[in-house]
Tab-separated table of C-alpha atoms in Angstrom:
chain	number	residue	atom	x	y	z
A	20	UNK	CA	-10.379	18.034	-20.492
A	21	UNK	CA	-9.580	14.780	-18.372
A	22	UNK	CA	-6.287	14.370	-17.297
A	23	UNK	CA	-4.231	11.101	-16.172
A	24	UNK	CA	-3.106	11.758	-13.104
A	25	UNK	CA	-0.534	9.858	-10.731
A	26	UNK	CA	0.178	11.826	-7.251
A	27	UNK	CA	2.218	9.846	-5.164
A	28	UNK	CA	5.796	8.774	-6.524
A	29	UNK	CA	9.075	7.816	-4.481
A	30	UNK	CA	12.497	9.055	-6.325
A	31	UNK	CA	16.001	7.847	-4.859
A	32	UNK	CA	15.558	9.874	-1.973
A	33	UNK	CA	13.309	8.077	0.046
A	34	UNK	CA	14.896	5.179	1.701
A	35	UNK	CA	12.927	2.920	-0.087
A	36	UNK	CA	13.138	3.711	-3.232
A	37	UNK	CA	14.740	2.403	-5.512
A	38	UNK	CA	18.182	3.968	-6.715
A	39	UNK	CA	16.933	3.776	-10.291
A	40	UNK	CA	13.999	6.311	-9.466
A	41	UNK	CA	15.885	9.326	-10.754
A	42	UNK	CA	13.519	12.096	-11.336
A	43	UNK	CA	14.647	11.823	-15.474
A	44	UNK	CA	13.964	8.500	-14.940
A	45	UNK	CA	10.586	8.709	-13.552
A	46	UNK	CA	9.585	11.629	-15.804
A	47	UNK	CA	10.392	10.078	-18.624
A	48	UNK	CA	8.342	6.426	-18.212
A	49	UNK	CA	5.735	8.944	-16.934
A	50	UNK	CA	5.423	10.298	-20.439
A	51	UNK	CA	5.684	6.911	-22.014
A	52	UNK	CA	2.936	5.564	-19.683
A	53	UNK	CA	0.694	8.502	-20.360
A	54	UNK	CA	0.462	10.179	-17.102
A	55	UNK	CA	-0.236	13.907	-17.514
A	56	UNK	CA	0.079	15.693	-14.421
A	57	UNK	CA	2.406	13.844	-12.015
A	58	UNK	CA	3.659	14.927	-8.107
A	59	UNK	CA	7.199	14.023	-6.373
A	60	UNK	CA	6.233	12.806	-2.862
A	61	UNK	CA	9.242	11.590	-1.085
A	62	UNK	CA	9.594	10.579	2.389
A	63	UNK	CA	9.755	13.964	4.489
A	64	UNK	CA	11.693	15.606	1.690
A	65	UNK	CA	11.139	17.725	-1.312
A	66	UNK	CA	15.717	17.368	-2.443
A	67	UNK	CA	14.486	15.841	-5.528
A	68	UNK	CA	11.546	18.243	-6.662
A	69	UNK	CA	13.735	20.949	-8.656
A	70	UNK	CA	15.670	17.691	-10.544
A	71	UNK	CA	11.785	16.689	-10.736
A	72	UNK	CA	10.957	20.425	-12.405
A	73	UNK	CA	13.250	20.404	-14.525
A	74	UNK	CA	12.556	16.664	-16.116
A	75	UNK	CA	8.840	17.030	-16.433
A	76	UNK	CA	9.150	20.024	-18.073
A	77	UNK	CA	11.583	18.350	-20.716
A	78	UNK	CA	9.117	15.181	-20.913
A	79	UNK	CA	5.793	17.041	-21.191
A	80	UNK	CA	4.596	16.402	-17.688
A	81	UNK	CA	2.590	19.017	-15.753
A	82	UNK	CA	4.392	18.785	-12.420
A	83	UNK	CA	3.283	18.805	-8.753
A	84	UNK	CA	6.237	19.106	-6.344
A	85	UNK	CA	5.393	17.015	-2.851
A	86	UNK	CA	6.146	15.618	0.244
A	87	UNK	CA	4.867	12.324	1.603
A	88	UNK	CA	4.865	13.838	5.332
A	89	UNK	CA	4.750	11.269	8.310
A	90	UNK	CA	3.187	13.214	11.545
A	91	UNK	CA	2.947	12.824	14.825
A	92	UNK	CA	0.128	10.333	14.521
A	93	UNK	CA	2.227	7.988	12.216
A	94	UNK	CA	-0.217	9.330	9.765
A	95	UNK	CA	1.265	9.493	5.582
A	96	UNK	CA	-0.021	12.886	3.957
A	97	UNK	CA	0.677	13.973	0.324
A	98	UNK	CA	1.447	17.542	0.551
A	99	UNK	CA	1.285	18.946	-2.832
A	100	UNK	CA	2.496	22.383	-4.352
A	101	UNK	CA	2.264	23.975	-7.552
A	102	UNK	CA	6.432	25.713	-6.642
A	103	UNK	CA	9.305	23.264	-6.148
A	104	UNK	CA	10.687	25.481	-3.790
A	105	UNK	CA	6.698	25.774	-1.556
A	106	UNK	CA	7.936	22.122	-0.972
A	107	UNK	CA	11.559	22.947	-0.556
A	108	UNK	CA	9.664	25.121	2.759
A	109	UNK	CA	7.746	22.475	4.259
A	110	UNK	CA	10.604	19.524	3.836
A	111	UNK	CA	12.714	22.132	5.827
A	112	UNK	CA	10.032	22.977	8.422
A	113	UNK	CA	9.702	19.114	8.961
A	114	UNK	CA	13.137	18.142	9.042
A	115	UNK	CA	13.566	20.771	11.968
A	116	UNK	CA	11.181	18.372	14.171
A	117	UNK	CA	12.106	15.621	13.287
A	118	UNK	CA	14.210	13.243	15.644
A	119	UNK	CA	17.679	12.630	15.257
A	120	UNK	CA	17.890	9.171	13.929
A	121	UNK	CA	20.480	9.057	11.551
A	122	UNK	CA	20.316	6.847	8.005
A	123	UNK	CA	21.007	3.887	7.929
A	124	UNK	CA	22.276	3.552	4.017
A	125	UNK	CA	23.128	-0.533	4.757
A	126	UNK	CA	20.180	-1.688	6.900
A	127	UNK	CA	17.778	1.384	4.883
A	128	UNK	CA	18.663	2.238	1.814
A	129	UNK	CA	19.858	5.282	0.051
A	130	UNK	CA	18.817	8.685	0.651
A	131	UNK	CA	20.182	10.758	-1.960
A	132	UNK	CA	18.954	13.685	-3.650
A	133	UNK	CA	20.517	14.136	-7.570
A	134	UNK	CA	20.348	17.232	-10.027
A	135	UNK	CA	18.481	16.871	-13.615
A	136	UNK	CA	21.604	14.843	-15.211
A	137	UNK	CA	21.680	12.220	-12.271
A	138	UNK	CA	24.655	13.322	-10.510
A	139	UNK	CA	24.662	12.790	-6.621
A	140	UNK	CA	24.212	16.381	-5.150
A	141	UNK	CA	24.364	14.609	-1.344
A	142	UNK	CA	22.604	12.801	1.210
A	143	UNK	CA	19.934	12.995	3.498
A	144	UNK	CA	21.386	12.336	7.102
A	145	UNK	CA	18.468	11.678	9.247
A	146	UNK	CA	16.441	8.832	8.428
A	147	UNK	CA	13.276	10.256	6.573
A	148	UNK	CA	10.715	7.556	7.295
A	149	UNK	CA	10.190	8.770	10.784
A	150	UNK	CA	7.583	11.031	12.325
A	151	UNK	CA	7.431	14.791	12.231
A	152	UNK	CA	6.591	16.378	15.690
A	153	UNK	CA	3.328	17.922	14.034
A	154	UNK	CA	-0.067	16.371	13.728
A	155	UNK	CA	-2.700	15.807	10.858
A	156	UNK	CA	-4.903	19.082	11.251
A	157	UNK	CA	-1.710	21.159	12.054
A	158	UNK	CA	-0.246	19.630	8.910
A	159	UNK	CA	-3.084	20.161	6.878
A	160	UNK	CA	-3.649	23.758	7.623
A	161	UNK	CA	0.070	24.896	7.292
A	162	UNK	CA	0.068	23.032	3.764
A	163	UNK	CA	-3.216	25.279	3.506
A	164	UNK	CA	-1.526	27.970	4.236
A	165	UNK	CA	1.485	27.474	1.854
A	166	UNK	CA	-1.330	27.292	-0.816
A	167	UNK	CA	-1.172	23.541	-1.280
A	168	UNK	CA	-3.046	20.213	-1.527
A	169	UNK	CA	-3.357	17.829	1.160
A	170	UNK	CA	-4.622	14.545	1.039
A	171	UNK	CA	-4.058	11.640	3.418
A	172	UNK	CA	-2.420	8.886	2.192
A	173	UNK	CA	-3.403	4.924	1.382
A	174	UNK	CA	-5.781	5.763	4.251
A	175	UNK	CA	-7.232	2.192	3.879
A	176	UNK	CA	-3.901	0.424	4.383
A	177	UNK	CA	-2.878	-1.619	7.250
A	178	UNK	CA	-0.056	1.000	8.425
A	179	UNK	CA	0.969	4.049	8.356
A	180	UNK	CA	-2.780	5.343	7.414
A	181	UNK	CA	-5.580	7.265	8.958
A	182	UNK	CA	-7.029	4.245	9.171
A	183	UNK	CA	-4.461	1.981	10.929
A	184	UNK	CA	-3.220	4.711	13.160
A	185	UNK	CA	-7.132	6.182	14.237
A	186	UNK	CA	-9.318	3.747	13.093
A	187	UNK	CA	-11.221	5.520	11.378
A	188	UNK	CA	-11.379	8.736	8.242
A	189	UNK	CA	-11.527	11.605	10.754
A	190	UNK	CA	-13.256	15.035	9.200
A	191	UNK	CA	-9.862	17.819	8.381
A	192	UNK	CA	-8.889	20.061	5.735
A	193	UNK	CA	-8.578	17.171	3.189
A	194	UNK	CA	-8.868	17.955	-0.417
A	195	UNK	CA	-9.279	14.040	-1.276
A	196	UNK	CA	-8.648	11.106	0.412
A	197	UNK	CA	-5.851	8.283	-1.272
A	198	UNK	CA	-7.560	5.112	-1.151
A	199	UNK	CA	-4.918	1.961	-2.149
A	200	UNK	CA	-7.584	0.505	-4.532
A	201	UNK	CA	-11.008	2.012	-6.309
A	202	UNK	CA	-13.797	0.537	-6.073
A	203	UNK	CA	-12.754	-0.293	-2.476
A	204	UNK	CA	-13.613	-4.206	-1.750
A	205	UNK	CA	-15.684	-5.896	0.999
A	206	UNK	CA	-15.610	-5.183	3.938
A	207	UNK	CA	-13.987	-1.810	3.608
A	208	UNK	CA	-16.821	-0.752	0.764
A	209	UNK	CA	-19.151	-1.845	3.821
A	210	UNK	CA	-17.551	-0.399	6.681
A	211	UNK	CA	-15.003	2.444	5.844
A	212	UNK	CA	-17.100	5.571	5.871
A	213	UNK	CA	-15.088	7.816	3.655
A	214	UNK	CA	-17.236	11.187	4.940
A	215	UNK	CA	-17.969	12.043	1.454
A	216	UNK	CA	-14.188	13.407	0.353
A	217	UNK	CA	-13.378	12.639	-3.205
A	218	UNK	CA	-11.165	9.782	-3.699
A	219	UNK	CA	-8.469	8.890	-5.404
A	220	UNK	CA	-5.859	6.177	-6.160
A	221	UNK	CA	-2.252	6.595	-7.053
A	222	UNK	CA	1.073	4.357	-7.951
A	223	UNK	CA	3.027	4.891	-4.473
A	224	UNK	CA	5.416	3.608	-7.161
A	225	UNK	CA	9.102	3.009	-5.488
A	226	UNK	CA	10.302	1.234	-8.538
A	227	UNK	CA	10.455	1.963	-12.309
A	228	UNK	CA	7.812	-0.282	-13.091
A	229	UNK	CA	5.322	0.336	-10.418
A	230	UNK	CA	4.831	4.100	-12.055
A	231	UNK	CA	1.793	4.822	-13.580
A	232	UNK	CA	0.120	1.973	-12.103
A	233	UNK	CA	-3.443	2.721	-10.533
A	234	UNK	CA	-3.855	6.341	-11.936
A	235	UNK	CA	-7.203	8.051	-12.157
A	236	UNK	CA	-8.590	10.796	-13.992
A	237	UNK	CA	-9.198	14.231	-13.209
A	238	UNK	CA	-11.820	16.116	-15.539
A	239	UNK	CA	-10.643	19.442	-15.248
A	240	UNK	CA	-13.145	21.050	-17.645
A	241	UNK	CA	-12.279	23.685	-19.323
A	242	UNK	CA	-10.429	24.974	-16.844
A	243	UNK	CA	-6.871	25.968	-17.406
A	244	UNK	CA	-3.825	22.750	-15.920
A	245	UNK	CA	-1.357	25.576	-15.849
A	246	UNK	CA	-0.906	29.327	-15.228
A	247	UNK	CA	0.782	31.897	-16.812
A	248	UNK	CA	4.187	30.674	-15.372
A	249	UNK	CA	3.747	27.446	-16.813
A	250	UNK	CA	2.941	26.155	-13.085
A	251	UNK	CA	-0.238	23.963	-12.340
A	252	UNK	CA	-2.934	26.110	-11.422
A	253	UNK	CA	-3.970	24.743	-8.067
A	254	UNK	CA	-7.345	26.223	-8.608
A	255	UNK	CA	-7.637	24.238	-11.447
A	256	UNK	CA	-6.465	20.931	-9.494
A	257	UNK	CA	-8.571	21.625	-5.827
A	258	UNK	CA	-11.935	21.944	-8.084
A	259	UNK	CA	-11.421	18.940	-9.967
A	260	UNK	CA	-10.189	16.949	-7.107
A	261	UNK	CA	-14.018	18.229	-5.754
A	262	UNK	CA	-15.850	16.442	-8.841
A	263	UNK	CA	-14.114	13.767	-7.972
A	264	UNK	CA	-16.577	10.607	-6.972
A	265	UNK	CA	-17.177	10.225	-3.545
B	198	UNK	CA	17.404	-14.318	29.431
B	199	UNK	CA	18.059	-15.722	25.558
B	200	UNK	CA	15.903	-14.949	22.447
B	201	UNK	CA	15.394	-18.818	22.228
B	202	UNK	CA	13.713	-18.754	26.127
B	203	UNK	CA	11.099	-16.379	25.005
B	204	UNK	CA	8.719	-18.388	23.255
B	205	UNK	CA	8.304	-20.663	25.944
B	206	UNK	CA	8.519	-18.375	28.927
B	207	UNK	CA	5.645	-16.338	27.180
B	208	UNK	CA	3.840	-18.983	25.671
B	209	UNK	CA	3.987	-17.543	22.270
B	210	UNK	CA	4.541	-19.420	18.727
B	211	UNK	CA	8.094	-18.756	17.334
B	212	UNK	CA	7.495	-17.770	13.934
B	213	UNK	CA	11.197	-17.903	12.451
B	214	UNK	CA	14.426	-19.490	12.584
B	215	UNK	CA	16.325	-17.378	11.273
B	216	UNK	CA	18.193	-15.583	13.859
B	217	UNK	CA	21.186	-15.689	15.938
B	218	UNK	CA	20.403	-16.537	19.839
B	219	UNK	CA	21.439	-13.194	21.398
B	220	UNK	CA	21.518	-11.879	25.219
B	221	UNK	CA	18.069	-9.722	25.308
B	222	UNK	CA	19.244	-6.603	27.120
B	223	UNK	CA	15.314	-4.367	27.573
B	224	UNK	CA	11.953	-4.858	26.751
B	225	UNK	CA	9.912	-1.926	25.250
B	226	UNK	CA	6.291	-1.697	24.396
B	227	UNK	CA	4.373	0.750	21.417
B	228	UNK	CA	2.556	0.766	19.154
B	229	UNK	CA	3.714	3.929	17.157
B	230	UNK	CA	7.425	2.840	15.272
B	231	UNK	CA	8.662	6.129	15.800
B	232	UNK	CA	8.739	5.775	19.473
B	233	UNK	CA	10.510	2.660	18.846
B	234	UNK	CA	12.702	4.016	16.797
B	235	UNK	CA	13.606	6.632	19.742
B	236	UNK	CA	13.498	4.377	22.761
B	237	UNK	CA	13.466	0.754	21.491
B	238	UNK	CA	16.541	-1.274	23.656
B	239	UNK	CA	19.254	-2.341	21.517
B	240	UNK	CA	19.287	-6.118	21.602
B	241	UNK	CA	16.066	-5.906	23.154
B	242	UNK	CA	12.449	-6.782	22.586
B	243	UNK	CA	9.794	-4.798	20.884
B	244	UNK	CA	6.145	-5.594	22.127
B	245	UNK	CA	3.510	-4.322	19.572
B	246	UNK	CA	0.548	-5.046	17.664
B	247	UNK	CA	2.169	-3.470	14.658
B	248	UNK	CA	1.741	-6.339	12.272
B	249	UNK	CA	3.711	-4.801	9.103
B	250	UNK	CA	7.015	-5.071	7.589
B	251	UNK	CA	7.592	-1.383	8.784
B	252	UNK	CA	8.072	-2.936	12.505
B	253	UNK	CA	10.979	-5.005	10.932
B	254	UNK	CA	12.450	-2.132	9.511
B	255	UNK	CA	12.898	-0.145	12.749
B	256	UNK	CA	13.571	-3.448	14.472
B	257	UNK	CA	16.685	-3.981	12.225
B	258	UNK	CA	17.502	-0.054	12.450
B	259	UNK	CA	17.439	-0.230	16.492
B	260	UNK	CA	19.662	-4.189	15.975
B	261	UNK	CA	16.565	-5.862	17.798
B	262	UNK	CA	16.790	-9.272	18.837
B	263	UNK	CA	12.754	-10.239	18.717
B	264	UNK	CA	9.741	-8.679	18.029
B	265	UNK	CA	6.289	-9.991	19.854
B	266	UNK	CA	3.171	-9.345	18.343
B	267	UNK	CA	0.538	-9.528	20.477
B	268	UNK	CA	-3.819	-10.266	20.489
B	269	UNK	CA	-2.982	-12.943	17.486
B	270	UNK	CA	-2.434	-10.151	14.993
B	271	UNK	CA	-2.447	-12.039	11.670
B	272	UNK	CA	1.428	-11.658	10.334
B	273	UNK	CA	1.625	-10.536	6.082
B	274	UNK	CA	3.821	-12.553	4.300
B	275	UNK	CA	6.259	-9.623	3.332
B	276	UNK	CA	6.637	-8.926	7.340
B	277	UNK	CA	7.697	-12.839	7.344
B	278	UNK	CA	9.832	-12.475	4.216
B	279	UNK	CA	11.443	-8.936	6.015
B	280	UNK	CA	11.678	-10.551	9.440
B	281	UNK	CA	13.874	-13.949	7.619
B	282	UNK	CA	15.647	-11.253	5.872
B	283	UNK	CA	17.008	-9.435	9.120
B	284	UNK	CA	17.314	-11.754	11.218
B	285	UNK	CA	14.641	-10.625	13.383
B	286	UNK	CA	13.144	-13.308	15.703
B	287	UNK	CA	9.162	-13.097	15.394
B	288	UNK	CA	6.802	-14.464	18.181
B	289	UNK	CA	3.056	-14.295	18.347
B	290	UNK	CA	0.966	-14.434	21.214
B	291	UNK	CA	-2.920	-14.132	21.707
B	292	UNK	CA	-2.252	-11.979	24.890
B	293	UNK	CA	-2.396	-8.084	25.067
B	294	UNK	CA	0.849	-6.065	25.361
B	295	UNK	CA	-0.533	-5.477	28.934
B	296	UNK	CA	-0.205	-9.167	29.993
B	297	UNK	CA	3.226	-9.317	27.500
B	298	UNK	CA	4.752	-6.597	29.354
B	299	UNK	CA	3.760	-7.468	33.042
B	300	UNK	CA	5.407	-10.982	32.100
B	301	UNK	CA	8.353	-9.693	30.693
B	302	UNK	CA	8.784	-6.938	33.346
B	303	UNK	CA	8.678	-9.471	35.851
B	304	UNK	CA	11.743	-11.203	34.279
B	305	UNK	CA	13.626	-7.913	33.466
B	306	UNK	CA	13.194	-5.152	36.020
B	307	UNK	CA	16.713	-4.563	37.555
């Protein structure tokens, strides 16, 4: 079975998103859009995966519940769990070394984390587009060990990217590698070597209509997209992300 | 020294004119935004070669008065748009943050 896939989506908690990016909101033009399997990946924070849960369950969507972490290199990483509250874990872990720059709600924008109906439950107080005192391979294995994904993030793009921080696609524990665009354009398709991870592209949507935009497909055979608790069966996910093209 | 000295005591191009001629109080130099973010001066001067709207962002979080970009870094549009926005004052120089900072260290060390 192919499934549509988008894996990187901003809610109203990151600073940057937009306030309209309730997870109802975003699950349900999801659905209309004809994304299948869809992940949460805030800034640093999983506060809006169990609103997420609960709204992708009621439009249809097999849910992921992420974290767009920031580390020590000023690397992104999607972090990606099959449990809201495996995310829940990490965001904690990360908040805990983070540095104490507080939001900025004026000058930023809005951190706020909502239930399923859209009411405010409260606000994140540091600022959440910062880095985490951990690095990539660190990262990577501890999202390893919490029986996740991880995949580095637009690591073509200009900042915030293994790319723009390193210079170049370093080997780790990734499952794929987020490229911005597929096929990748001259020069990169010349001189980014990509080490042979699968790659894939995703929305990075922070706005309503920015979701669903640049999806890709993921042919998970016959394979089962959930388990028995109606979660997505990671298995399921890490060998199609392997078939992925390279 | 003013925000409006700095292009011509560095011999950069003043990008913008949309800012406010402040006092500049420190000078700091990265190139990773969250080490700006914890030890940028207020009313300072970041010196980078982080070309991106990002360095606007933290530049307006930490009330910045300019940012230099150095080794002729080619400035996006959006980092323009962000920087007009903010009131950020934007400078480019073909130097290296090395030869930035010695010339601004020579003009602020106490």
């Amino acid at each position: 079975m192919i499934i549509r896939a988008d894996l990187h989506i901003h809610s109203c908690l990151s600073p940057c998103g937009d306030l309209s990016m309730s997870p109802r909101a975003i699950a349900g033009t999801l659905a209309s859009r004809g994304v299948n399997l869809a992940a949460l990946t805030d800034h640093n924070s999983a506060l809006n995966c169990p609103a997420f849960d609960v709204a992708c369950r009621e439009a249809g969507i097999a849910a992921l519940f992420g974290i767009e972490a920031q580390t020590r290199e000023e690397c992104h990483m999607l972090c990606l769990f099959a449990e809201p509250e495996t995310a829940l874990k990490l965001g904690e872990e990360l908040y805990a070394v983070m540095p104490p720059v507080p939001n900025n709600p004026g000058k930023m924008g809005d951190q706020v984390y909502v239930d399923e109906n859209e009411d405010i439950l409260g606000e994140v107080e540091k600022y959440l587009v910062t880095s985490a005192d951990i690095g990539i391979d660190e990262l990577a294995d501890r999202v390893h060990e919490l029986g996740g994904i991880a995949v580095p993030a637009h690591a073509d793009r200009p900042a915030f990217s293994l790319v723009s921080q390193l210079g170049f696609i370093p080997e780790g524990n990734w499952d794929a590698l987020e490229l911005v665009r597929l096929p990748l354009s001259e020069p990169a398709a010349r001189e980014l070597d990509t080490r042979g991870y699968p790659l894939i592209t995703s929305s990075d949507a922070h706005y309503i209509e920015h979701l669903a935009r640049r999806p890709f497909d993921l042919d998970i055979a016959d394979a089962p997209l959930l388990r028995a608790d109606g979660r997505v069966d990671m298995e399921t996910i890490r060998a199609a992300l392997a078939r992925r093209p390279r | 020294m003013k925000t409006s000295e700095l292009a011509g005591y560095l011999g950069a191009e003043s990008l913008n004119t949309e800012w406010t001629d402040r006092d500049i109080k420190g000078v700091y130099t990265t190139d990773l935004l969250s080490d700006a973010m914890a030890n940028a001066v207020d009313n300072g001067i970041l010196v980078t070669i982080q070309a991106h709207k990002n360095t606007v962002a933290v530049a307006t979080l930490k009330d910045l008065a300019a940012i230099v970009v150095c080794n002729n870094r080619p400035i996006p549009d959006d980092m323009m748009e962000a920087a007009k926005e903010e009131q950020i004052a934007l400078f480019l120089t073909k130097e290296s943050q090395f030869v930035v900072s010695g010339k601004l260290y020579q003009a602020f060390k106490a």
